[in-house]
mmCIF file of C-alpha atoms in Angstrom:
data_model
loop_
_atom_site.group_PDB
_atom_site.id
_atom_site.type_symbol
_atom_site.label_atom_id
_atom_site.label_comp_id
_atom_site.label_asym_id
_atom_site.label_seq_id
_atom_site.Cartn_x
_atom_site.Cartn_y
_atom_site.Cartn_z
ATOM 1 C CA UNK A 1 -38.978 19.619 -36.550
ATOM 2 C CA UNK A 2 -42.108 17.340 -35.580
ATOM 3 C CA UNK A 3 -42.156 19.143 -31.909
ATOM 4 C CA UNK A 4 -42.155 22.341 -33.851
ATOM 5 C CA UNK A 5 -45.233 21.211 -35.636
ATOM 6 C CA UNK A 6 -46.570 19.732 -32.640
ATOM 7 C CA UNK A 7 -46.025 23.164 -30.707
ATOM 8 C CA UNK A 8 -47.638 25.416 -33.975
ATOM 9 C CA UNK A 9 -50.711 23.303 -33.921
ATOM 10 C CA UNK A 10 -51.568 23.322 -30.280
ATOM 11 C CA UNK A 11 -51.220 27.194 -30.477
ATOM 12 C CA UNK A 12 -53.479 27.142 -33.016
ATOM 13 C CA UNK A 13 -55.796 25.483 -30.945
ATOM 14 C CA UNK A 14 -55.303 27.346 -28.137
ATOM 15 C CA UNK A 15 -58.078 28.894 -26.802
ATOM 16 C CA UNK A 16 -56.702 32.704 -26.069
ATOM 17 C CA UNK A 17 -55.762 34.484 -28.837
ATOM 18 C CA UNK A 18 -52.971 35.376 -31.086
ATOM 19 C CA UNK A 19 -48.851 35.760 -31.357
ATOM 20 C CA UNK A 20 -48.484 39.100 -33.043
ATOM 21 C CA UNK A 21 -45.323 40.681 -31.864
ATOM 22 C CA UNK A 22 -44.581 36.760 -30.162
ATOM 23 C CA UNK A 23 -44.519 35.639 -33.908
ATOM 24 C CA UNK A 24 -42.117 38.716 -34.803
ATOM 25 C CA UNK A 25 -40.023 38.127 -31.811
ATOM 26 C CA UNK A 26 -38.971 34.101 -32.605
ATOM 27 C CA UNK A 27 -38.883 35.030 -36.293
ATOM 28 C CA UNK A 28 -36.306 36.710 -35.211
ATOM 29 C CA UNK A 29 -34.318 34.351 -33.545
ATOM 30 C CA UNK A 30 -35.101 31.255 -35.398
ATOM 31 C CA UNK A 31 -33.667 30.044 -38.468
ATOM 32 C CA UNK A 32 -35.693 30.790 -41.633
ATOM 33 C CA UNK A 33 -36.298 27.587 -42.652
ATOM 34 C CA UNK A 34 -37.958 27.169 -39.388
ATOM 35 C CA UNK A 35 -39.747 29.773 -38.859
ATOM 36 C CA UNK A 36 -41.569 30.387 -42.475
ATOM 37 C CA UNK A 37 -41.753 27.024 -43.615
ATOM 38 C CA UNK A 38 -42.534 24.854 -40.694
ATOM 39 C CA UNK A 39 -44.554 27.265 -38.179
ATOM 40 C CA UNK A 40 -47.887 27.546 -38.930
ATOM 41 C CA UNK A 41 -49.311 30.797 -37.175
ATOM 42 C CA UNK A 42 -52.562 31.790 -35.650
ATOM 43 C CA UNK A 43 -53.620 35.688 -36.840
ATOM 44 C CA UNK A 44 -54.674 36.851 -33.629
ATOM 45 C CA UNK A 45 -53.390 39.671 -32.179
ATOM 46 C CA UNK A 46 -51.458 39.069 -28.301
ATOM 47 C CA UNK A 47 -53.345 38.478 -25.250
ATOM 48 C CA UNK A 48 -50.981 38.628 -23.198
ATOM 49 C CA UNK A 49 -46.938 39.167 -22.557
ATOM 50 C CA UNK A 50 -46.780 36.031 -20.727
ATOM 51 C CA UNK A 51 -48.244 34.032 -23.364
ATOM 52 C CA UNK A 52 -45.627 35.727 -25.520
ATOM 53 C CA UNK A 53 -43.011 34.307 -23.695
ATOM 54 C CA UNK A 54 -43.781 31.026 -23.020
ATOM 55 C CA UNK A 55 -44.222 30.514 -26.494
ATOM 56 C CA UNK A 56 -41.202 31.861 -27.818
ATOM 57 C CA UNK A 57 -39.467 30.206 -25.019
ATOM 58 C CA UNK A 58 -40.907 26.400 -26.111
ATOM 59 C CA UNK A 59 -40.570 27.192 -30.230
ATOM 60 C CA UNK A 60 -36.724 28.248 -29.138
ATOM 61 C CA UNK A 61 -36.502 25.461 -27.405
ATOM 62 C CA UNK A 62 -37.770 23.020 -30.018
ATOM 63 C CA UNK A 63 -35.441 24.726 -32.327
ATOM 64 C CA UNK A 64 -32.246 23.673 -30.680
ATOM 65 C CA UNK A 65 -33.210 20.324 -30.384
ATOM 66 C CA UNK A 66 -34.096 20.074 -33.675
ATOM 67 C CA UNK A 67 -30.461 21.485 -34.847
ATOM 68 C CA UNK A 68 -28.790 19.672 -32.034
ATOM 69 C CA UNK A 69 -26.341 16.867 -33.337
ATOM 70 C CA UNK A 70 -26.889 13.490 -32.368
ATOM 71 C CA UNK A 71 -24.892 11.759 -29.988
ATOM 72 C CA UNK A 72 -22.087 10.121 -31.123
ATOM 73 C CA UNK A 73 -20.854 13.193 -33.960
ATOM 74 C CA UNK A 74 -17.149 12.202 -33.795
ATOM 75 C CA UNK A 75 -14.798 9.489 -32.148
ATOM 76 C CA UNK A 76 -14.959 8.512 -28.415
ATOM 77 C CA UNK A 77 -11.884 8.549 -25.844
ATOM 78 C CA UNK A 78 -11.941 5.246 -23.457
ATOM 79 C CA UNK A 79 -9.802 5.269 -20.934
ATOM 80 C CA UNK A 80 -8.423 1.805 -19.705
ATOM 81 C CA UNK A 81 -6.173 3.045 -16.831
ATOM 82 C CA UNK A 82 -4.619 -0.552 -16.536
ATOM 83 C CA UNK A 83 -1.916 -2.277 -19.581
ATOM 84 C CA UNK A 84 -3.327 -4.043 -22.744
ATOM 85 C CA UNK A 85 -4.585 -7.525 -22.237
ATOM 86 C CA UNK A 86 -6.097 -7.572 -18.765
ATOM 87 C CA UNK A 87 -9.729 -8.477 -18.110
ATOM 88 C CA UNK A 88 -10.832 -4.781 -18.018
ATOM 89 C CA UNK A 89 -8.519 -3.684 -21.581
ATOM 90 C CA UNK A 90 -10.137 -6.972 -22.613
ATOM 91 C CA UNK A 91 -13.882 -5.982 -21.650
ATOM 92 C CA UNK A 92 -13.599 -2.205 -23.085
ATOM 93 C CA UNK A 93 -12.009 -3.537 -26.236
ATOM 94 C CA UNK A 94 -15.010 -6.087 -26.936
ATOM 95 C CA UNK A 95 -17.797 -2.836 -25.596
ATOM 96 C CA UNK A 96 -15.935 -0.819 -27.513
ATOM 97 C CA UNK A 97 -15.800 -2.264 -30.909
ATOM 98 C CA UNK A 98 -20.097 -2.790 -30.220
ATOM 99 C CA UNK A 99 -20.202 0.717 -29.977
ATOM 100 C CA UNK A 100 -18.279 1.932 -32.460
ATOM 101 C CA UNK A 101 -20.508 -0.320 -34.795
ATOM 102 C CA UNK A 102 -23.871 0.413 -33.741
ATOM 103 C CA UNK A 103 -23.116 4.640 -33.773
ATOM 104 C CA UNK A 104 -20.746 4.738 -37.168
ATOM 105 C CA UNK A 105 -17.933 7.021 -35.114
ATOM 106 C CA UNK A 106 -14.877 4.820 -33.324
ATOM 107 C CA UNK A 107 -14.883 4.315 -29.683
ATOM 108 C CA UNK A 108 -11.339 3.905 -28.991
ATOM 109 C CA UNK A 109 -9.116 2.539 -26.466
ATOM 110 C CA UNK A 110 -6.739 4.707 -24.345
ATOM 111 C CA UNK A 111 -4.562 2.733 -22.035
ATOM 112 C CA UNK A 112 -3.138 5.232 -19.273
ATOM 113 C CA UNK A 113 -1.581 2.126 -16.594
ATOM 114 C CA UNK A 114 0.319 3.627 -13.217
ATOM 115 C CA UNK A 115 -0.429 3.585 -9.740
ATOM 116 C CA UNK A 116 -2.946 0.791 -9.521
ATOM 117 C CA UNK A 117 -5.025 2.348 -12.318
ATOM 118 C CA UNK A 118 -4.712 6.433 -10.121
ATOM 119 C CA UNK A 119 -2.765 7.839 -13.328
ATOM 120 C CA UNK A 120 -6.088 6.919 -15.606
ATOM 121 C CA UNK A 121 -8.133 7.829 -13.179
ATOM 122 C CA UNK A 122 -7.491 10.902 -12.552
ATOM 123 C CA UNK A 123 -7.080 11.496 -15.954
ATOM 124 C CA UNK A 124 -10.465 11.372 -16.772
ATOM 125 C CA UNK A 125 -11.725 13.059 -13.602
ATOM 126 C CA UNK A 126 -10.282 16.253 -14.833
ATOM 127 C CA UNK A 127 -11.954 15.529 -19.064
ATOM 128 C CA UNK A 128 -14.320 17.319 -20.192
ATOM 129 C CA UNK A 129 -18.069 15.962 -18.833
ATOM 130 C CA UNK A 130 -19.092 15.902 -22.972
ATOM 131 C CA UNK A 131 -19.807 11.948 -23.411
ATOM 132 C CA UNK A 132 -16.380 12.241 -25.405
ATOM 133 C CA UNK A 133 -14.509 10.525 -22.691
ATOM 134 C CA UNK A 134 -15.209 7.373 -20.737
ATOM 135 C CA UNK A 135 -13.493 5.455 -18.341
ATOM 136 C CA UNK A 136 -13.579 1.497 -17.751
ATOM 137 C CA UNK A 137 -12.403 1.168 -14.464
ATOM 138 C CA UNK A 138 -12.009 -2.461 -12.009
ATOM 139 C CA UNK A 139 -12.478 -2.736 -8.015
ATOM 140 C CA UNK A 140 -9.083 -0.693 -7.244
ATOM 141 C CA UNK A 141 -11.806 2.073 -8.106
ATOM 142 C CA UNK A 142 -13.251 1.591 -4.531
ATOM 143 C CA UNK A 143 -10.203 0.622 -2.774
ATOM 144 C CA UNK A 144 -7.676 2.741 -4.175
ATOM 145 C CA UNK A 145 -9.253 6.097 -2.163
ATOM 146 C CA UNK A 146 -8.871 4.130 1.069
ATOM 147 C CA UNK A 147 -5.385 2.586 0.123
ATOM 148 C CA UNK A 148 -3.546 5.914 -1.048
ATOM 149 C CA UNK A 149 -3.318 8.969 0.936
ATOM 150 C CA UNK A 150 -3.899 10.825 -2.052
ATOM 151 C CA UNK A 151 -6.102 9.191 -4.784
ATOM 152 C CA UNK A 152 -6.335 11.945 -7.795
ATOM 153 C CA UNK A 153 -9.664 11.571 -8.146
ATOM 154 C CA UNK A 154 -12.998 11.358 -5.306
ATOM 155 C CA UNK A 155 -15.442 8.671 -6.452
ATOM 156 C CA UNK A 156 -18.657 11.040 -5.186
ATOM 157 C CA UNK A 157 -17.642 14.069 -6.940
ATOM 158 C CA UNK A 158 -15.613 13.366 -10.024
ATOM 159 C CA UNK A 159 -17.287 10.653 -11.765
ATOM 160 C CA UNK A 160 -21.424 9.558 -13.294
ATOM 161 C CA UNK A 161 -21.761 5.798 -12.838
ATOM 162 C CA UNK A 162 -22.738 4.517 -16.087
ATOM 163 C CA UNK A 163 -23.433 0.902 -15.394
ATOM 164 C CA UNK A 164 -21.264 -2.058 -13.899
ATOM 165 C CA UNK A 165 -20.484 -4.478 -17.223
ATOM 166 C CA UNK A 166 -19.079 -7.556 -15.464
ATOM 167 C CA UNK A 167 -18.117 -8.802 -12.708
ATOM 168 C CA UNK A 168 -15.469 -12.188 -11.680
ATOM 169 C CA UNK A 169 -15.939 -13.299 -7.872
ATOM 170 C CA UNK A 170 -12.961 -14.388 -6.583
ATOM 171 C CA UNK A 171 -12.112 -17.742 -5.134
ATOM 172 C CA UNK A 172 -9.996 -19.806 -2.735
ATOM 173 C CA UNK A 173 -7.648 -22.159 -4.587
ATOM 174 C CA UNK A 174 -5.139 -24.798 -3.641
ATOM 175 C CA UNK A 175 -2.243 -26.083 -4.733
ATOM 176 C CA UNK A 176 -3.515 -30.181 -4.859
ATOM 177 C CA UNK A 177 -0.867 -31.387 -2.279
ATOM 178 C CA UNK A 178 -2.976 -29.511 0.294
ATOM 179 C CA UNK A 179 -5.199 -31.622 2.429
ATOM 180 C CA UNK A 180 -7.471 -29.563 2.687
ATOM 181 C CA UNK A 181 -11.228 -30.360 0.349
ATOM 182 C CA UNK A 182 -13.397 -27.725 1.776
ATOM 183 C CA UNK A 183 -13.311 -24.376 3.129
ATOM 184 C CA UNK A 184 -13.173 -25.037 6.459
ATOM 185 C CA UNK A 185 -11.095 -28.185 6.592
ATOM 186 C CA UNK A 186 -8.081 -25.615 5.586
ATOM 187 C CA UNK A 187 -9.330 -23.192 8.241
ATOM 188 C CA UNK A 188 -8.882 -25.772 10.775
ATOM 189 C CA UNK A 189 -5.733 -26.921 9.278
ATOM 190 C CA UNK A 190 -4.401 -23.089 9.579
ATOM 191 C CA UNK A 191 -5.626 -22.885 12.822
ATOM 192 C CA UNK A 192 -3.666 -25.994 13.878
ATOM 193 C CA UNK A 193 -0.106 -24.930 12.268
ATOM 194 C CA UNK A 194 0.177 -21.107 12.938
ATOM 195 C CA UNK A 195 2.443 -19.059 10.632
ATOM 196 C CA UNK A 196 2.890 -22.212 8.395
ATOM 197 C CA UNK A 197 1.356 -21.207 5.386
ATOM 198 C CA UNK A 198 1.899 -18.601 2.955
ATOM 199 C CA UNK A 199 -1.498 -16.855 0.871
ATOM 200 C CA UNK A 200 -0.207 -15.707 -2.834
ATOM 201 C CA UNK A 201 -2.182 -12.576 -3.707
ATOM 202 C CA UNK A 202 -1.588 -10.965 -7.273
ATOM 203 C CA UNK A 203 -0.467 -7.051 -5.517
ATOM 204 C CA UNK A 204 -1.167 -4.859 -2.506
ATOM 205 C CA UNK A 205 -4.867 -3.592 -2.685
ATOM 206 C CA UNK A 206 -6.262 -6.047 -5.182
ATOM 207 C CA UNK A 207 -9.698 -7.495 -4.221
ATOM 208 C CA UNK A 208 -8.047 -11.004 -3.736
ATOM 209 C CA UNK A 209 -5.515 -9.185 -1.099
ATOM 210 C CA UNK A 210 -8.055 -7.673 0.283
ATOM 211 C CA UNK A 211 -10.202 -10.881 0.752
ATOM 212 C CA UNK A 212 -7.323 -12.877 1.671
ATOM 213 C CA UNK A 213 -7.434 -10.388 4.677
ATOM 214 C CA UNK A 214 -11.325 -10.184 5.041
ATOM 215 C CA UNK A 215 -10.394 -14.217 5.001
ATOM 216 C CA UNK A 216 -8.480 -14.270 7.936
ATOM 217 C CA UNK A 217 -9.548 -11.357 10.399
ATOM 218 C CA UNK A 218 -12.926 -13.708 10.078
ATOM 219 C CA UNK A 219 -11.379 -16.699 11.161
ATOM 220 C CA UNK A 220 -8.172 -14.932 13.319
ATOM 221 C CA UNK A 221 -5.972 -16.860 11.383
ATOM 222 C CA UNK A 222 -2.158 -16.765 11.013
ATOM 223 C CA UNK A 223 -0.859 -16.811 8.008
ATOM 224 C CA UNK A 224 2.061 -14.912 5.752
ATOM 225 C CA UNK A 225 0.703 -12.966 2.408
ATOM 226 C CA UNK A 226 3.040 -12.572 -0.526
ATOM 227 C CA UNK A 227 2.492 -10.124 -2.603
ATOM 228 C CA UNK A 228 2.991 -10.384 -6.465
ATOM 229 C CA UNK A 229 2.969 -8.186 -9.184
ATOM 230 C CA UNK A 230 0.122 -9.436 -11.101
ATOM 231 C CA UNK A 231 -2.647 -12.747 -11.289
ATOM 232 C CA UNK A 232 0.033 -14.706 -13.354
ATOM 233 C CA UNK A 233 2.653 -14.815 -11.572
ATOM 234 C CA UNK A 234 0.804 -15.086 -7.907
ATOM 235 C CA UNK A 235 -0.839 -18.381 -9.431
ATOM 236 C CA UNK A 236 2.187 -19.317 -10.826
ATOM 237 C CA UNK A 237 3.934 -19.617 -7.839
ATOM 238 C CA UNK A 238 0.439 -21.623 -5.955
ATOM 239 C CA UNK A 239 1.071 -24.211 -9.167
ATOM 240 C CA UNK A 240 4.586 -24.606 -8.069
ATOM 241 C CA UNK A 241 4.108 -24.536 -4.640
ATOM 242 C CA UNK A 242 6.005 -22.269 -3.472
ATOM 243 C CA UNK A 243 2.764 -20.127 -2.062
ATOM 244 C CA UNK A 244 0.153 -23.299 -2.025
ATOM 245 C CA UNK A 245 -2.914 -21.376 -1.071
ATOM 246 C CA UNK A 246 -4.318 -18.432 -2.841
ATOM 247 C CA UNK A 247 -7.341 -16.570 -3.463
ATOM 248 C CA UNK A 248 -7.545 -15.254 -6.897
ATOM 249 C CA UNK A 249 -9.804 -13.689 -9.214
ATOM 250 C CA UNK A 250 -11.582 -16.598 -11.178
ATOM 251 C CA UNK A 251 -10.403 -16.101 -15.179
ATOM 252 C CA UNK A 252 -6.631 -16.521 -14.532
ATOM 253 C CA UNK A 253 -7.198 -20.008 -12.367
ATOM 254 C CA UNK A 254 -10.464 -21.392 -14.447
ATOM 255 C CA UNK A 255 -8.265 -23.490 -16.708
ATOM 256 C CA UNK A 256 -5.828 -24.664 -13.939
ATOM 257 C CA UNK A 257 -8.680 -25.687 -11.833
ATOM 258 C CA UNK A 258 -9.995 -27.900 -14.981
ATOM 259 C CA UNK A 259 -6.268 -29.644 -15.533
ATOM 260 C CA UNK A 260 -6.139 -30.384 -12.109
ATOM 261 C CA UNK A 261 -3.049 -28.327 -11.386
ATOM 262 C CA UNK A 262 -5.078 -26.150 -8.536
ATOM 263 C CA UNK A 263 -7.769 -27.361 -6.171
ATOM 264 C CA UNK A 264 -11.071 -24.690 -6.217
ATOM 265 C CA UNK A 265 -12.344 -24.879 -2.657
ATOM 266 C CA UNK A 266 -15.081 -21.609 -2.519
ATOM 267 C CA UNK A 267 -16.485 -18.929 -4.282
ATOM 268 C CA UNK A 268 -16.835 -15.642 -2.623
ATOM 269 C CA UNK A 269 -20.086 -14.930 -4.507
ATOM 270 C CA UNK A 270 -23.493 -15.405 -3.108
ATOM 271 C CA UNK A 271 -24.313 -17.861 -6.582
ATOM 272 C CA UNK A 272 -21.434 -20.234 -8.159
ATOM 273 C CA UNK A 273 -20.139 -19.494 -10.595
ATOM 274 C CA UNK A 274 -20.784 -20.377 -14.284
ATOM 275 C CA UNK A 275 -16.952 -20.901 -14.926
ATOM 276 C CA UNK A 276 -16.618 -23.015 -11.983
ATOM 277 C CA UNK A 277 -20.297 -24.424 -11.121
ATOM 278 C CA UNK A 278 -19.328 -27.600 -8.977
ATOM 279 C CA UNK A 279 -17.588 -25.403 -6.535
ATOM 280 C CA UNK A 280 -19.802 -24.301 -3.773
ATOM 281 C CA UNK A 281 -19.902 -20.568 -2.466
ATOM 282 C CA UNK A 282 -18.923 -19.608 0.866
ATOM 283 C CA UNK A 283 -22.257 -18.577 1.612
ATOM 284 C CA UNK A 284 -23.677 -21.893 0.754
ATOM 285 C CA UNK A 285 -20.874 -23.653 3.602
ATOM 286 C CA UNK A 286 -22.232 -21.247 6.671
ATOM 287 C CA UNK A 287 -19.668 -18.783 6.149
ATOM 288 C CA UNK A 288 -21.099 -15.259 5.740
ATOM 289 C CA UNK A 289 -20.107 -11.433 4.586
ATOM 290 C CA UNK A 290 -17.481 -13.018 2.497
ATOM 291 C CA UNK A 291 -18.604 -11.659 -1.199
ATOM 292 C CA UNK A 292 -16.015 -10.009 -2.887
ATOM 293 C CA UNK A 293 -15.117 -9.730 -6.524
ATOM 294 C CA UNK A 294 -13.214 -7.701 -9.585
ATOM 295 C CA UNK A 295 -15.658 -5.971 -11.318
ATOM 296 C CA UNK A 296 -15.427 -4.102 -14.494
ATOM 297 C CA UNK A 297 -17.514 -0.592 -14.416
ATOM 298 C CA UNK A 298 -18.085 2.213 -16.633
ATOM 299 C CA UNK A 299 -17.875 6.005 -15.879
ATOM 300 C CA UNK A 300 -18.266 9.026 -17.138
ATOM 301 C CA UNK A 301 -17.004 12.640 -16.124
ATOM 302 C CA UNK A 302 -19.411 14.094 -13.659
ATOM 303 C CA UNK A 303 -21.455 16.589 -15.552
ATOM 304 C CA UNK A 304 -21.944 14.466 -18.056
ATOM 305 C CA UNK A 305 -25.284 15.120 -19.548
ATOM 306 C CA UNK A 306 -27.521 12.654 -18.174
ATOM 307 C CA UNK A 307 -29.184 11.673 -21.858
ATOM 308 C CA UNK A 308 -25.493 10.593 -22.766
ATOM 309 C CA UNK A 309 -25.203 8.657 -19.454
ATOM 310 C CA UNK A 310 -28.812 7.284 -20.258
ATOM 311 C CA UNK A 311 -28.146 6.216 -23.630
ATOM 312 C CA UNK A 312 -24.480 4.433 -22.127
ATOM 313 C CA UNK A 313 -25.927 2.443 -19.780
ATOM 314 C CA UNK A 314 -28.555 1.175 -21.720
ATOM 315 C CA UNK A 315 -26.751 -0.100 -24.567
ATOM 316 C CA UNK A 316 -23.487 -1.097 -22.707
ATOM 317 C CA UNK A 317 -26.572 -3.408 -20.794
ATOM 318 C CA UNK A 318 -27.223 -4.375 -24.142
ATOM 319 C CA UNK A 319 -23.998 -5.153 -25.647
ATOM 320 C CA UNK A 320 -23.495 -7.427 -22.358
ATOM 321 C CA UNK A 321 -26.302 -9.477 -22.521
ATOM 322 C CA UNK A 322 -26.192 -10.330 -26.486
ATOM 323 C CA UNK A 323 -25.174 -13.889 -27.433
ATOM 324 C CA UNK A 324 -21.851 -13.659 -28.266
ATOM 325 C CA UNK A 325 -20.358 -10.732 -25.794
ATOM 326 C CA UNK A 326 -22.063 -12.750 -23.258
ATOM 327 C CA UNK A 327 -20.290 -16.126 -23.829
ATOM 328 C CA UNK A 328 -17.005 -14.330 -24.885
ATOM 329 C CA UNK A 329 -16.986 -13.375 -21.106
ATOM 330 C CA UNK A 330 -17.855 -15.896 -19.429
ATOM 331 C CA UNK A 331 -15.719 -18.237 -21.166
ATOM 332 C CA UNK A 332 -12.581 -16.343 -19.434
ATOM 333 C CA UNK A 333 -15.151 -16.110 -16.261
ATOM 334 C CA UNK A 334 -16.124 -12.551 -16.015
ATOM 335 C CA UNK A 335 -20.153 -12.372 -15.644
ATOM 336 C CA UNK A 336 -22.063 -9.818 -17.159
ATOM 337 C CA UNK A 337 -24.273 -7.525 -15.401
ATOM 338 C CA UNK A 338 -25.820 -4.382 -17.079
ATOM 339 C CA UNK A 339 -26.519 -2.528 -14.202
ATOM 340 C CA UNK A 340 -28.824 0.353 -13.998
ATOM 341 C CA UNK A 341 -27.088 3.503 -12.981
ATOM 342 C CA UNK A 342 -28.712 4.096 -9.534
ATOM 343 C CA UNK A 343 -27.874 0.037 -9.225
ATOM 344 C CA UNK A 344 -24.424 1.032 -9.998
ATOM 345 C CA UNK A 345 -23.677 4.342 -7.782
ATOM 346 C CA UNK A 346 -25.471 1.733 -5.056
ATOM 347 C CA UNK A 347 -22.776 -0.907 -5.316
ATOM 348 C CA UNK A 348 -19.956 1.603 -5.329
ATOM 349 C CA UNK A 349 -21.037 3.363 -2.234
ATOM 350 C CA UNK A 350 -21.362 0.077 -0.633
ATOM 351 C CA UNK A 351 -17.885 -1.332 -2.469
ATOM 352 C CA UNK A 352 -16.044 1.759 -0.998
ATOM 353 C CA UNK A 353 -17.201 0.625 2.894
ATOM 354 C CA UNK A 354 -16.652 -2.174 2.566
ATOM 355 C CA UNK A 355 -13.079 -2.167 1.922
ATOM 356 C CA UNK A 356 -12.188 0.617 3.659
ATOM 357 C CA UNK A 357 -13.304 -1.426 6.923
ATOM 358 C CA UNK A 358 -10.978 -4.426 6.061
ATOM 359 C CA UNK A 359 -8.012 -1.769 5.217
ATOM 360 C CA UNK A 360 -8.896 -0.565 8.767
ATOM 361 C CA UNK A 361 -9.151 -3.804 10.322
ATOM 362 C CA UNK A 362 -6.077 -5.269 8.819
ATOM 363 C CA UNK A 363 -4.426 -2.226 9.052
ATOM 364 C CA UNK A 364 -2.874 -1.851 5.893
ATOM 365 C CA UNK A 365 -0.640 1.140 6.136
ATOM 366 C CA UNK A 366 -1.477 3.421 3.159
ATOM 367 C CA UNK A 367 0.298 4.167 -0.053
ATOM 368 C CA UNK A 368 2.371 7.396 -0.334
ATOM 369 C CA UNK A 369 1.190 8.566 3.689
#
């Protein structure tokens, strides 16, 4: 209603004259209320058909923004395509809730789990691109269309990056009857007993698989990888020793590392981490290209009005970087981030290289081919 206003008086100052049969024209088209009450208009006669249109054009225009509804007008669909309780259920629940407080309609939580996180994935690819669906996604989201021959879903076609909401780096852990105190004392003492070893990683694809890999085309190691179904049980079995050496996303082995039941040895982050600060990164010991981490992102249906992604990313930036969201995650070690969207479609493009190379390189025969 203001732009209306704002549009009538600028006509009015306008310096050619009049609306006549404009004035008739978006009287016709516009609600009353609009047009009689709010419009104030000149009494010139038309100069000109052009002028006619451009000015019913902008007062139609102002019209259906001012009768648009705001966004949100009913409940929100989030898609966590991974079971209740992980780190990325966990992170959409505590967004989630945020949202649903600050915009008075309920953001809920949709957990669609199968396939490494494919089944929700491709779910929301094919949603409508209305703002009414959104999709928390972690790192399988640029591995998972290298590691299957047939992801349901293309990461530059189906999906608007929102923003990235946290990130955990992963890091190399040890079960404490290993020698080894540094990052390179266990690559020499690898190198030295070929095939003795066994690396723990929590399933086929994760990012600490995947690094485990990047880990050990660097150095040309030889070592056996045992896949588990999960974090839990992959540390599990490093605490017993049965696997002694792992490298694992940071929240699951935080509070081992503090009870002295594991043995943190590097951070594959470029800065330590505020979970585990003492432990040095393995860019700090000389040993580069090694960054790799779980994050947690947000999406949105491609098509997706871009004031909707817009107004997303920047409170989902907010939400992150308040107080209490903010210590809530880093007390189970996820870092928040806040990304901007550009930031974010940036680190995906780069994401999806970059482990596409080490499925190359390690040649990791795909899923389903």
């Amino acid at each position: 209603m203001t732009l209306i206003n704002a549009i009538s008086r600028a006509l009015a100052r306008a310096d050619e004259p009049g609306l006549g049969e404009c004035q008739q024209r978006v009287h016709a088209r516009l609600p009353t209320r609009y047009a009689r009450a709010h419009i104030k208009w000149p009494r010139w006669p038309l100069a000109s058909l052009a002028s006619a249109a451009s000015c019913a054009a902008l007062l139609l225009a102002a019209a259906a923004q001012a009768q648009s509804p705001a966004y949100p007008d009913h409940p929100v669909k989030i898609i966590v395509p991974f079971p209740a309780a992980g780190p990325t259920d966990v992170v959409a629940r505590l967004i989630a809730q945020k949202l649903s407080d600050k915009w008075g309609h309920q953001f809920y939580i949709e957990n669609m789990s199968g396939a490494g996180g494919n089944l929700g994935m491709g779910a929301a690819a094919r949603a409508p691109a209305d703002g009414y669906t959104i999709l928390f996604v972690s790192s399988s989201y640029t591995v998972n269309p290298s590691l299957y021959a047939k992801a349901p879903y293309d990461p530059d076609r189906d999906f608007a990056p929102v923003t990235k909401a946290a990130g955990s780096p992963n890091g190399l852990f040890v079960h404490p009857s290993i020698p080894a105190k540094s990052v390179m004392e266990l690559v020499e003492l690898l190198r030295a007993n070929p095939g003795k070893y066994t690396f723990a990683s929590p399933g086929i694809g994760t990012t600490p698989h995947l690094s485990s890999e990047l880990f050990k085309l660097t150095f040309k190691l030889d070592f056996a990888l045992a896949p588990f179904p999960g974090g839990a049980p992959s540390i599990q079995s490093v605490v017993a020793g049965h696997t002694p050496i792992c490298i694992q996303a940071i929240p699951p082995a935080t509070p081992l590392v503090k009870d002295g039941k594991l043995r943190a040895l590097g951070i594959t982050a470029k800065a330590r981490s505020p979970a585990l600060p003492d432990v040095p990164t393995f860019d700090e010991v000389g040993i580069k290209d090694q960054e790799a981490e779980t994050m947690q992102g947000v999406l949105v249906p491609a098509g997706t009005p871009k004031p909707i992604v817009d107004l997303l990313q920047a409170e989902i930036a907010r939400i992150v970087s308040s107080p209490d969201v903010k210590e809530k995650m880093l007390a189970i070690g996820l870092e928040p981030s806040g990304m901007s969207s550009a930031e974010f479609a940036a680190y995906i493009k780069d994401d999806l290289a970059k482990w596409k190379k080490v499925i190359i390189d390690a040649k990791i025969p795909q899923i389903g081919g």
